[in-house]
Amino acid sequence: MSYTSLQPIPQRHWWRLRVGPDEKIWITAAYAWCLVMLVWMVGWFFLGNQNQVGNAYRVTIDGFTAKMDQMVEKYQLKDASGSLMSEGDNDIPVVQVPVGGNVFIAARQFEFPVIPVLELGKTYVFHLSSQDVDHGFSLLPINVNLQLLPGYDYVLRFTPNKTGVYRLTCNEYCGLGHHTMTGKLYVIDTANKIVLDGKGGITGGGA
Amino acid sequence: MATIMATLRNPQDFTTCPDTGLNINKPVANLVKIHILTAVMMLLAGGILGLGVALTRWPAVHLLPSEWFYIFLTGHGAAVLLFWVHIFSVGIAYFFVTTPINARLATPKIAWLSYWLMLIGAAIATVMVLLGQATVMFSAYPPLKAHPLFYLGVILFAVGALVPAFLVLATLVKAKNERTFKGSMPLTTFGVLIWAIIAIFTWVMGAVIMIPTWLWSMGLIANIDPQLYRVIFWALAHSTQQMNIVLHITIWYTLAAVLFGARPLNEKVSRTAFVLYLFALQLGSVHHLLSDPGTSFTWRTFNTSYAAYLAVLGSLIHGLTVPGGIELAQRRRGLTHGLFEWLRKAPWDNPIFSGFFLSLILFGFIGGISGVTMSNQQINMTVHNTFYVPAHFHGTVATGTTLAFIAFSYWIVPLVTRRKLAYPGLAKMSTWIFGLGMGTFALFGMAAGHLGVPRRHWDITYADAALPFDFSAMAHMIMTVAEIGAVIGGFGALFYIISILSTLLGGKVLAKGALPALAEPAGLVAARMHGGTEPQHKGLEVPGSLVLCMVLLVFLIVYYFAQYKYLATIWGIS
Ligand code: HEM
Ligand SMILES: [Cu+2]
Ligand SMILES: [Cu+2]
């Protein structure tokens, strides 16, 4: 009465054979770990501070882009000489909305069209979307990666906990210029005089 | 063996292997040969494209211009993930559904039809990619648009790949009616039955998403919702991974049987573990969408807990029972010293074994641990679309599935061709080089992902970007090591390709009764091994395997909490 996994099983009622203790130990341990992960994941949702669930709404590309344009119109920063601040060859506007305000980013081939300025420790409502194809929102160096889809407004509240110059890179292939698609974000702390230096960085407060 | 094998019906339709005693349905032998031959050509094409990609992402080499990089990358993904894996799978599915139960394949003609559909579909899609008309990556997320012929090629391929699933079912029904075997079907045939069921779901999903997308590419449909596409696409593409896993685990059980005369510790447990994959089916695919806008907390949690854990549990169970079966067989043979004598004295210089066992270890430790970790909702946003992702799935589909296929080829090709394996020296090196090279790629690639290096990206120095910046020297160094690993792995694949192609096309024909080289001790030694022994596995008989599993679990737990520890230090996000 011999067989391997390559031959039919001769014994009838093989499903009644008892399971050995090694298998029982392992299945119990593995299953217990799965439950721990479940509890932890749900627990983090309610108690942790990093959850990318947010809300999402269907929007029209034009409507969403118009909101971003309005934001830029209203909140684009001016430098010491009074001219509007922007960076890069394609003049990406530097924008600072009031604390708690809405930040709209409608990514497009191949740019993130605004450079937001945020205050340390304050919460902002980000609206992430795309004007054309799927893009990736990869916030560096903290390595937070979100998916941007045209027609969807991905709403997340961000509360930066460190001042600095942050970078964005697109990490969803979006066409032949994908590797040129970068962006930028400032986190300043006006109360402690950590502010924009006007040259693409921040200054003050020992930073 | 004769006691349990029913007498062979229609013996004229079979050849009996003098070495193993296995009866091989003649049309199946031809189908296995042509599918493996074709699949290996796809691996060759895909491997060359992969090398081009790796040599471009190796910062100091940066071989291809950007447009060609994206063309190569799309081609690589399609050629290996779709064509190599699935054409190979179909070929060996025909073997698993016939030989172990002495069955004849239902309607071999339709099997050939399916073959031509797959081949023509693959050819059309590949040509469109190489012409630069479909540089959209294999995932082809709309609104990025490819030439309609690209989608048509993929659809033809999917239809071709769907047919064998029905042939598997039909063959089982026919075998049942013809009473070709007594008792319950072997575990390996059961595995392929599960594969076929998943395949039907998978390729139907493929049609549901690809046909509208094709119509859209011709302007017949105005709009494809990008989120809906991603949901259905991953129901397709994740399920193909589930098919791969089922099949490579079936291979593990097979090679444990032919090398050691092993069988599962407990049939009920191993079969249940296969069935778990069915329950988890498309729901598990949500782990691809954890950082997408359109998915709710409840939906994510349900799908990444209940559904994913069933599949994870299934794999963890096989993780014990596959080495456990070997350990039990080896211990009964007298290799009882310590925890690991059974493993130390395994035939490590036989590529069938080294490929198989490396695939088991690398799949679990690299692919498994990274996969479980990144499928946790919050952790996902720290790796989504970074280099971590390709690193992870080279751990699963390259060092897991592909390496298992490589090992299995060294057994099945001499078996069905009755030819001596050509270039056994290359074969022996291939498993190690491929496994260790790809393993290095995966491990270092994961590290690069943790630093935020993006996937599918031509230039992480951002020389042409409007707002330039650069990754740290550390990130560049890690990418260098990763890509060197990939290139080394590519050579492993090349050695395999040389050996198998030479065997298939010009191997020395074996004399009657001669053992195929390297398949020693490939005989079904079960009679010797298990003759007269009690079938029931009692007591704690496989301590070594249990320890291996526990080590994996500890790694997983530590790594998992390390990720959450990092997460706790970054911005608040809600
Ligand atoms: C033969 C040696 C191989 C080499 C040198 C290689 C190398 C690479 C490299 C460098 C990437 C690029 C990752 C990125 O930039 O995002 C890649 C992507 C990929 N590889 Fe491989 N790989 C090999 C084998 C395989 C195998 C055997 C499979 C599957 C069976 C596979 C499946 C994939 C897939 C699906 C992608 C993703 C393509 C995409 O992002 O669209 N590779 N590979
Ligand atoms: Cu992009
Ligand atoms: Cu998946």
Short mmCIF file of C-alpha atoms in Angstrom, two decimals, chain B residues 5-347:
data_model
loop_
_atom_site.label_atom_id
_atom_site.label_comp_id
_atom_site.label_asym_id
_atom_site.label_seq_id
_atom_site.Cartn_x
_atom_site.Cartn_y
_atom_site.Cartn_z
CA MET B 5 -2.60 1.21 -10.59
CA ALA B 6 -5.57 -0.02 -12.48
CA THR B 7 -4.50 -1.84 -15.60
CA LEU B 8 -3.73 0.60 -18.32
CA ARG B 9 -6.61 1.10 -20.73
CA ASN B 10 -5.64 1.70 -24.34
CA PRO B 11 -1.94 0.92 -23.82
CA GLN B 12 -1.25 1.80 -27.46
CA ASP B 13 -1.84 5.46 -26.56
CA PHE B 14 0.92 5.47 -23.96
CA THR B 15 4.64 5.12 -23.62
CA THR B 16 5.86 3.75 -20.33
CA CYS B 17 9.00 5.25 -18.89
CA PRO B 18 11.31 2.36 -18.02
CA ASP B 19 12.87 4.46 -15.32
CA THR B 20 9.90 5.71 -13.38
CA GLY B 21 7.18 3.39 -14.57
CA LEU B 22 5.09 6.43 -15.43
CA ASN B 23 2.72 6.08 -18.35
CA ILE B 24 2.72 9.04 -20.64
CA ASN B 25 -0.09 9.64 -23.06
CA LYS B 26 1.58 10.09 -26.46
CA PRO B 27 -0.16 13.31 -27.52
CA VAL B 28 0.64 14.72 -24.09
CA ALA B 29 4.34 14.06 -24.55
CA ASN B 30 4.28 16.16 -27.70
CA LEU B 31 2.25 18.90 -26.11
CA VAL B 32 4.59 19.08 -23.13
CA LYS B 33 7.58 19.32 -25.45
CA ILE B 34 6.17 22.06 -27.67
CA HIS B 35 4.87 24.11 -24.75
CA ILE B 36 8.16 23.95 -22.89
CA LEU B 37 10.09 24.73 -26.04
CA THR B 38 7.92 27.75 -26.77
CA ALA B 39 7.92 28.92 -23.17
CA VAL B 40 11.69 28.73 -23.01
CA MET B 41 11.95 30.87 -26.14
CA MET B 42 9.72 33.41 -24.40
CA LEU B 43 12.00 33.30 -21.37
CA LEU B 44 14.94 33.88 -23.68
CA ALA B 45 13.28 36.90 -25.25
CA GLY B 46 12.05 38.17 -21.89
CA GLY B 47 15.42 37.54 -20.30
CA ILE B 48 17.23 39.60 -22.93
CA LEU B 49 14.75 42.42 -22.46
CA GLY B 50 15.17 42.07 -18.68
CA LEU B 51 18.93 42.31 -19.04
CA GLY B 52 18.52 45.51 -21.03
CA VAL B 53 16.33 46.91 -18.28
CA ALA B 54 18.70 45.84 -15.52
CA LEU B 55 21.71 47.30 -17.33
CA THR B 56 19.83 50.58 -17.62
CA ARG B 57 18.78 50.76 -14.01
CA TRP B 58 22.34 49.98 -12.94
CA PRO B 59 23.26 53.65 -12.42
CA ALA B 60 26.83 53.48 -13.70
CA VAL B 61 25.84 51.65 -16.90
CA HIS B 62 22.54 53.28 -17.85
CA LEU B 63 22.53 51.41 -21.14
CA LEU B 64 19.32 52.16 -23.02
CA PRO B 65 17.87 55.49 -24.11
CA SER B 66 14.66 56.28 -22.25
CA GLU B 67 12.19 55.32 -24.93
CA TRP B 68 13.80 51.93 -25.42
CA PHE B 69 13.97 51.41 -21.70
CA TYR B 70 10.20 51.68 -21.43
CA ILE B 71 9.72 49.48 -24.49
CA PHE B 72 12.03 46.84 -23.05
CA LEU B 73 10.31 47.03 -19.68
CA THR B 74 6.87 46.54 -21.19
CA GLY B 75 8.19 43.68 -23.29
CA HIS B 76 9.97 42.06 -20.37
CA GLY B 77 6.85 42.10 -18.19
CA ALA B 78 4.66 40.64 -20.93
CA ALA B 79 7.14 38.05 -22.17
CA VAL B 80 7.98 36.54 -18.81
CA LEU B 81 4.98 37.18 -16.61
CA LEU B 82 2.40 36.29 -19.21
CA PHE B 83 3.96 34.20 -21.95
CA TRP B 84 6.77 32.26 -20.30
CA VAL B 85 4.88 31.40 -17.15
CA HIS B 86 1.54 30.53 -18.69
CA ILE B 87 2.71 28.62 -21.72
CA PHE B 88 4.93 26.51 -19.49
CA SER B 89 2.06 26.05 -17.03
CA VAL B 90 -0.34 24.84 -19.67
CA GLY B 91 2.16 22.29 -20.93
CA ILE B 92 2.77 20.73 -17.57
CA ALA B 93 -0.89 20.92 -16.60
CA TYR B 94 -1.52 18.42 -19.43
CA PHE B 95 1.07 16.17 -17.82
CA PHE B 96 -0.37 16.43 -14.30
CA VAL B 97 -3.90 15.75 -15.37
CA THR B 98 -3.02 12.61 -17.32
CA THR B 99 0.08 10.72 -16.27
CA PRO B 100 -0.53 10.38 -12.53
CA ILE B 101 -3.95 8.86 -13.19
CA ASN B 102 -3.11 7.00 -16.40
CA ALA B 103 -5.55 9.13 -18.31
CA ARG B 104 -5.62 10.22 -21.92
CA LEU B 105 -5.99 13.90 -22.64
CA ALA B 106 -9.45 14.84 -23.82
CA THR B 107 -9.33 16.24 -27.36
CA PRO B 108 -5.62 16.94 -27.99
CA LYS B 109 -6.68 18.81 -31.13
CA ILE B 110 -8.25 21.54 -29.06
CA ALA B 111 -5.09 21.67 -26.98
CA TRP B 112 -3.21 22.48 -30.17
CA LEU B 113 -5.77 25.12 -31.05
CA SER B 114 -5.19 26.71 -27.66
CA TYR B 115 -1.45 26.57 -28.26
CA TRP B 116 -1.71 28.43 -31.56
CA LEU B 117 -4.03 31.03 -30.06
CA MET B 118 -1.55 31.72 -27.29
CA LEU B 119 1.36 31.84 -29.69
CA ILE B 120 -0.32 34.15 -32.18
CA GLY B 121 -1.64 36.38 -29.40
CA ALA B 122 1.80 36.58 -27.81
CA ALA B 123 3.42 37.33 -31.17
CA ILE B 124 1.01 40.14 -32.02
CA ALA B 125 1.35 41.76 -28.59
CA THR B 126 5.14 41.47 -28.64
CA VAL B 127 5.47 42.96 -32.09
CA MET B 128 3.30 45.92 -31.12
CA VAL B 129 5.43 46.49 -28.04
CA LEU B 130 8.69 46.29 -29.98
CA LEU B 131 7.33 48.68 -32.60
CA GLY B 132 6.84 51.20 -29.83
CA GLN B 133 3.08 51.16 -30.34
CA ALA B 134 2.26 49.83 -26.89
CA THR B 135 4.65 51.37 -24.40
CA VAL B 136 2.11 51.18 -21.60
CA MET B 137 3.65 48.46 -19.36
CA PHE B 138 1.97 45.08 -19.09
CA SER B 139 -0.62 46.57 -16.73
CA ALA B 140 -1.76 49.03 -19.46
CA TYR B 141 -3.72 51.30 -17.13
CA PRO B 142 -6.08 53.53 -19.10
CA PRO B 143 -6.19 56.38 -20.01
CA LEU B 144 -2.73 55.47 -21.29
CA LYS B 145 -3.56 53.99 -24.65
CA ALA B 146 -1.83 51.37 -26.78
CA HIS B 147 -2.45 50.32 -30.35
CA PRO B 148 -5.64 48.20 -30.60
CA LEU B 149 -3.64 45.24 -31.87
CA PHE B 150 -1.79 45.07 -28.56
CA TYR B 151 -5.04 44.48 -26.67
CA LEU B 152 -6.17 42.07 -29.35
CA GLY B 153 -2.98 40.06 -28.88
CA VAL B 154 -3.50 39.90 -25.14
CA ILE B 155 -7.13 38.85 -25.64
CA LEU B 156 -6.15 36.06 -28.04
CA PHE B 157 -3.55 34.91 -25.57
CA ALA B 158 -6.07 34.92 -22.73
CA VAL B 159 -8.59 32.94 -24.73
CA GLY B 160 -5.90 30.46 -25.67
CA ALA B 161 -4.94 30.13 -22.02
CA LEU B 162 -8.54 29.67 -20.93
CA VAL B 163 -9.13 26.61 -23.11
CA PRO B 164 -6.71 24.28 -21.25
CA ALA B 165 -8.59 24.89 -18.02
CA PHE B 166 -11.64 23.26 -19.60
CA LEU B 167 -9.48 20.49 -21.06
CA VAL B 168 -8.28 19.69 -17.55
CA LEU B 169 -11.86 19.36 -16.36
CA ALA B 170 -12.88 17.32 -19.40
CA THR B 171 -9.93 14.99 -19.00
CA LEU B 172 -10.83 14.33 -15.38
CA VAL B 173 -14.41 13.53 -16.31
CA LYS B 174 -13.24 11.21 -19.05
CA ALA B 175 -10.79 9.48 -16.73
CA LYS B 176 -13.54 9.00 -14.18
CA ASN B 177 -15.80 7.45 -16.81
CA GLU B 178 -13.07 5.22 -18.13
CA ARG B 179 -12.06 4.28 -14.57
CA THR B 180 -8.41 4.76 -15.32
CA PHE B 181 -7.52 4.82 -11.63
CA LYS B 182 -8.76 3.51 -8.31
CA GLY B 183 -9.00 5.45 -5.07
CA SER B 184 -8.74 9.22 -4.83
CA MET B 185 -6.92 11.34 -7.35
CA PRO B 186 -3.27 12.08 -6.54
CA LEU B 187 -2.38 15.29 -4.80
CA THR B 188 -0.63 16.63 -7.89
CA THR B 189 -3.67 16.08 -10.08
CA PHE B 190 -5.78 17.72 -7.41
CA GLY B 191 -3.41 20.69 -7.51
CA VAL B 192 -3.92 21.07 -11.22
CA LEU B 193 -7.67 20.84 -10.79
CA ILE B 194 -7.48 23.83 -8.45
CA TRP B 195 -5.23 25.57 -10.98
CA ALA B 196 -7.84 25.03 -13.67
CA ILE B 197 -10.68 26.42 -11.58
CA ILE B 198 -8.67 29.54 -10.77
CA ALA B 199 -7.67 29.79 -14.43
CA ILE B 200 -11.29 29.97 -15.53
CA PHE B 201 -12.02 32.80 -13.14
CA THR B 202 -8.80 34.54 -14.10
CA TRP B 203 -9.12 34.54 -17.85
CA VAL B 204 -12.81 35.39 -17.74
CA MET B 205 -11.80 38.46 -15.73
CA GLY B 206 -9.25 39.07 -18.46
CA ALA B 207 -11.99 39.15 -21.06
CA VAL B 208 -14.21 41.34 -18.89
CA ILE B 209 -11.52 44.00 -18.71
CA MET B 210 -9.55 43.62 -21.92
CA ILE B 211 -12.42 43.50 -24.42
CA PRO B 212 -13.91 46.85 -23.37
CA THR B 213 -10.41 48.33 -23.26
CA TRP B 214 -9.76 47.09 -26.77
CA LEU B 215 -13.02 48.64 -27.97
CA TRP B 216 -12.06 51.85 -26.22
CA SER B 217 -8.68 51.89 -27.95
CA MET B 218 -10.52 51.83 -31.28
CA GLY B 219 -12.79 54.66 -30.21
CA LEU B 220 -15.90 52.49 -29.92
CA ILE B 221 -16.29 53.15 -26.22
CA ALA B 222 -15.83 56.66 -24.91
CA ASN B 223 -14.35 56.04 -21.54
CA ILE B 224 -12.85 53.37 -19.27
CA ASP B 225 -13.03 54.24 -15.59
CA PRO B 226 -9.42 54.19 -14.34
CA GLN B 227 -10.33 52.86 -10.90
CA LEU B 228 -12.70 50.21 -12.17
CA TYR B 229 -10.04 49.08 -14.61
CA ARG B 230 -7.55 48.68 -11.79
CA VAL B 231 -9.99 46.68 -9.70
CA ILE B 232 -10.79 44.23 -12.48
CA PHE B 233 -7.28 44.17 -13.88
CA TRP B 234 -5.92 43.04 -10.52
CA ALA B 235 -8.69 40.49 -10.14
CA LEU B 236 -7.14 39.08 -13.30
CA ALA B 237 -3.48 39.68 -12.60
CA HIS B 238 -3.50 38.71 -8.97
CA SER B 239 -5.31 35.49 -9.81
CA THR B 240 -2.65 34.63 -12.35
CA GLN B 241 -0.19 34.78 -9.46
CA GLN B 242 -2.45 32.45 -7.52
CA MET B 243 -2.35 30.07 -10.48
CA ASN B 244 1.43 30.23 -10.50
CA ILE B 245 1.62 29.47 -6.83
CA VAL B 246 -0.72 26.51 -7.09
CA LEU B 247 1.30 25.09 -9.92
CA HIS B 248 4.72 25.60 -8.44
CA ILE B 249 3.55 24.04 -5.19
CA THR B 250 2.27 21.10 -7.21
CA ILE B 251 5.76 20.91 -8.67
CA TRP B 252 7.28 20.97 -5.20
CA TYR B 253 5.16 18.01 -4.15
CA THR B 254 6.05 16.21 -7.36
CA LEU B 255 9.77 16.69 -7.02
CA ALA B 256 9.63 15.69 -3.36
CA ALA B 257 7.93 12.52 -4.57
CA VAL B 258 10.31 11.70 -7.39
CA LEU B 259 13.49 12.55 -5.51
CA PHE B 260 12.61 11.16 -2.12
CA GLY B 261 9.49 9.09 -2.53
CA ALA B 262 7.85 11.66 -0.29
CA ARG B 263 4.17 12.19 0.17
CA PRO B 264 2.23 14.78 2.16
CA LEU B 265 2.27 14.35 5.91
CA ASN B 266 -1.47 14.39 5.78
CA GLU B 267 -3.52 14.45 2.61
CA LYS B 268 -6.39 16.27 4.22
CA VAL B 269 -4.20 19.13 5.36
CA SER B 270 -2.41 19.58 2.04
CA ARG B 271 -5.60 19.44 0.02
CA THR B 272 -7.37 21.84 2.32
CA ALA B 273 -4.44 24.21 1.87
CA PHE B 274 -5.04 24.08 -1.89
CA VAL B 275 -8.75 24.67 -1.45
CA LEU B 276 -8.02 27.75 0.65
CA TYR B 277 -6.64 29.40 -2.48
CA LEU B 278 -10.05 29.06 -4.05
CA PHE B 279 -11.87 30.81 -1.24
CA ALA B 280 -9.38 33.61 -1.21
CA LEU B 281 -9.59 34.02 -4.93
CA GLN B 282 -10.21 37.44 -6.33
CA LEU B 283 -10.76 39.16 -3.03
CA GLY B 284 -7.10 38.97 -2.17
CA SER B 285 -6.32 41.11 -5.17
CA VAL B 286 -7.31 44.23 -3.26
CA HIS B 287 -3.81 44.37 -1.81
CA HIS B 288 -2.83 45.97 -5.11
CA LEU B 289 -5.22 48.84 -4.44
CA LEU B 290 -4.44 49.75 -0.86
CA SER B 291 -3.09 53.17 -1.79
CA ASP B 292 -5.73 53.90 -4.42
CA PRO B 293 -8.37 56.56 -3.87
CA GLY B 294 -11.51 54.55 -4.50
CA THR B 295 -11.40 51.86 -1.83
CA SER B 296 -12.94 52.07 1.64
CA PHE B 297 -11.51 50.96 4.95
CA THR B 298 -14.05 48.17 5.39
CA TRP B 299 -13.47 46.80 1.95
CA ARG B 300 -9.73 46.92 2.29
CA THR B 301 -9.80 45.32 5.71
CA PHE B 302 -12.12 42.53 4.71
CA ASN B 303 -10.09 41.71 1.67
CA THR B 304 -6.66 41.99 3.19
CA SER B 305 -7.60 40.02 6.29
CA TYR B 306 -10.12 37.28 5.67
CA ALA B 307 -9.28 36.80 2.05
CA ALA B 308 -5.56 37.31 2.08
CA TYR B 309 -5.00 35.32 5.22
CA LEU B 310 -6.73 32.29 3.80
CA ALA B 311 -4.27 32.33 0.92
CA VAL B 312 -1.36 33.15 3.22
CA LEU B 313 -2.38 30.33 5.51
CA GLY B 314 -2.53 27.97 2.56
CA SER B 315 1.02 28.85 1.56
CA LEU B 316 2.29 28.62 5.12
CA ILE B 317 0.81 25.14 5.41
CA HIS B 318 2.55 23.97 2.24
CA GLY B 319 5.67 25.59 3.63
CA LEU B 320 5.65 22.95 6.34
CA THR B 321 4.21 19.97 4.54
CA VAL B 322 6.51 20.08 1.50
CA PRO B 323 9.81 19.96 3.40
CA GLY B 324 8.03 17.88 6.04
CA GLY B 325 7.24 15.20 3.48
CA ILE B 326 10.91 15.09 2.49
CA GLU B 327 12.03 15.02 6.09
CA LEU B 328 9.69 12.16 6.92
CA ALA B 329 10.86 10.13 3.93
CA GLN B 330 14.52 10.81 4.70
CA ARG B 331 14.11 9.95 8.37
CA ARG B 332 12.41 6.69 7.50
CA ARG B 333 15.36 5.98 5.28
CA GLY B 334 17.57 6.32 8.36
CA LEU B 335 18.81 9.92 8.17
CA THR B 336 17.59 10.65 11.67
CA HIS B 337 20.57 12.43 13.13
CA GLY B 338 19.85 15.85 14.67
CA LEU B 339 17.43 18.34 13.24
CA PHE B 340 18.82 18.64 9.74
CA GLU B 341 20.73 15.53 8.65
CA TRP B 342 17.85 14.81 6.26
CA LEU B 343 18.48 18.16 4.59
CA ARG B 344 22.27 18.14 4.68
CA LYS B 345 22.35 14.79 2.97
CA ALA B 346 19.90 15.76 0.28
CA PRO B 347 21.27 15.68 -3.30
#
